[in-house]
Amino acid sequence: MLTTAQASDAQDSPALDLLIVGAGFAGLYMLHLARQQGLRALAIDAAPSVGGTWYANRYPGARVDIQSMEYSFGFDEPLQQQWHWSERYAGQPELLRYANHVAERFGLRDGIALSTRMLGGAYDAAAAQWQVDGLGPDGSRRHWRARFLVMATGPLSAPNRPSFPGLASFDGPVLHSADWPLAPVDFSGQRVGVIGTGSSGIQLIPLLAEQAAQLTVFQRTPAYAVPAHNGPLEAAYEARTKADYAGFRARNRAMRTGFGSDLPPGPGSALDASAAEREASFEARWRIGGFSLLSAYADIMVSAPANALVADFVRRQIRAAVHDPATAELLCPQHTIGCKRLCVDSGYYATFNRPNVRLVDIASAPIEAITASGLTLADGQQHRLDSLVLATGFDAITGTLLRLDLRGRDGLRLGEHWAAGPRNHLGLMVAGFPNLFVVGGPGCPAAFVNNMVSIEQQVQWISRCLADLTAAGRHCIEPTPEAEAQWLAKVNSAAQATLFLSCNSWYLGANVPGKPRQFMPLVGGFAAYSALCDEVAQQGYPGFKLS
Ligand code: N01
């Protein structure tokens, strides 16, 4: 936050109804709906482009892991009819073009301030306004006053950069997957090291392996990866979907995950099926690719024995794909499949058959130090490197919000309120932080849902809430502490009924040292969550104080 003297120097914009932080898909849609409602709204984004995660994650191979016909906006029929995806799973450049197209198509550009960073915001109860401070493109101080503040900052936007001893002394470039250089990076002839084998690592490793002279993958935990079987979008599939796109979207919204209605979850228990039936079901879903393997049976994420059957199936695929048995074994995960987010890959395991690719286990011999010329492991191994790539993920869900100086009523800091872990009501609003909405934050199912569907639902709910407040002549909405406590209990008990607590994941904050270990997303499905949010609005917002 700025001091009073600095704030008085800051360029003050006219009072807004709505300040939106983030111009990714959530921010763009929020701005569109706010303008349709006649609200004075501004979206700001620290990046020089719209697109959010699809601007930041420019690493080679970055690609969506939900089919593009599903991972796209469904709120506008002409948009979904006219846009053509070139591939089944669009790559980052195409997704960024789509975000830009949406901004153009709906005339949003003049409502977006790019290269403009929020630093902090405080709720001013006397004025019933958020006072928000930031920096403009030239580094000058900015100040905004807005009745409502929408944090559309995304759940995966604060890169996790582990503090490896000696990292600053490394002589070559250190790149992070979530903050990739704008210009293409040429790794030809280089010895490249990659730390991290989550979704980002498994996407970039095959492409880096094609360029680098030697690629060394430093693996702490092996990932389960299912094939994407990506390729050009089939014209017949596109035509079939577009013939009833509204129906297709509605069927997806009725799914737990907001996608996959073409291949619904299998009923019953994996344990009740015969071995032959199970194998056939797993095989069929493996051939189709994507996340569908995890929904082959209804109990895969709630029954450890059922889960073990799928995990074993994937390990067999890994052993079949990787020629060297020792490398294959090292690539075989032992944790619950799906407990960390499943990865969707294109040629990841086969990459380890290349003579220039080496897998190094840093679970048994952790990284001791990074030196000018490479890495030293605890067992004394030295790895000489020219470039180092960190695919070490994100301080997920809460990281971006907590890195800002957000203060609610009576100066309450978000960091204090969330000291033991995040809490809110409906995954949308925080007690003590009136008129602050969070899209894709803790306590909502976004992490398990087609994010476009989740964004549309939450943004529509916020938009409706703003309209309802205006219609009722109210200025302010804030959840009660009791409602917040009940919601937290719901989030916790939903997770406890599953296998999601059985491993270290970013869902739990376990990937960031010192972060409170609390399961952050809501398990239970998109359709149920969405219906509950609608019911709350319908009933006049029980659990919220309107003033
Ligand atoms: O990050 P991750 P990500 N020392 O946290 C390792 C979405 N996404 O960027 O598992 C050594 O999954 C860490 O090891 P471990 C998607 O939701 C989607 O890959 O903690 N290693 C792990 O291997 C995804 O889930 C797509 O033991 C360290 C890796 O780094 C989410 O973003 C593509 C370490 C981090 O994996 C995050 O994915 C990309 C340390 N100190 C991302 N710290 C799509 O396909 C971390 N690691 C759409």
Short mmCIF file of C-alpha atoms in Angstrom, two decimals, residues 161-174 369-375 388 390:
data_model
loop_
_atom_site.label_atom_id
_atom_site.label_comp_id
_atom_site.label_asym_id
_atom_site.label_seq_id
_atom_site.Cartn_x
_atom_site.Cartn_y
_atom_site.Cartn_z
CA ARG A 161 10.24 -20.25 -7.35
CA PRO A 162 11.89 -22.50 -4.78
CA SER A 163 14.84 -20.87 -3.04
CA PHE A 164 17.51 -23.37 -4.07
CA PRO A 165 20.78 -22.43 -2.38
CA GLY A 166 23.05 -20.69 -4.85
CA LEU A 167 20.41 -20.19 -7.56
CA ALA A 168 21.51 -16.59 -8.14
CA SER A 169 25.06 -17.74 -8.81
CA PHE A 170 24.10 -19.87 -11.84
CA ASP A 171 25.93 -18.54 -14.90
CA GLY A 172 23.32 -19.38 -17.52
CA PRO A 173 19.69 -18.39 -17.97
CA VAL A 174 17.16 -19.57 -15.38
CA ALA A 369 23.22 -26.36 -4.23
CA ILE A 370 23.14 -24.60 -7.54
CA THR A 371 26.54 -23.43 -8.62
CA ALA A 372 27.79 -21.23 -11.45
CA SER A 373 28.09 -24.26 -13.71
CA GLY A 374 25.21 -26.50 -12.65
CA LEU A 375 23.69 -28.52 -9.86
CA LEU A 388 18.07 -24.22 -16.14
CA LEU A 390 12.10 -24.32 -13.39
#
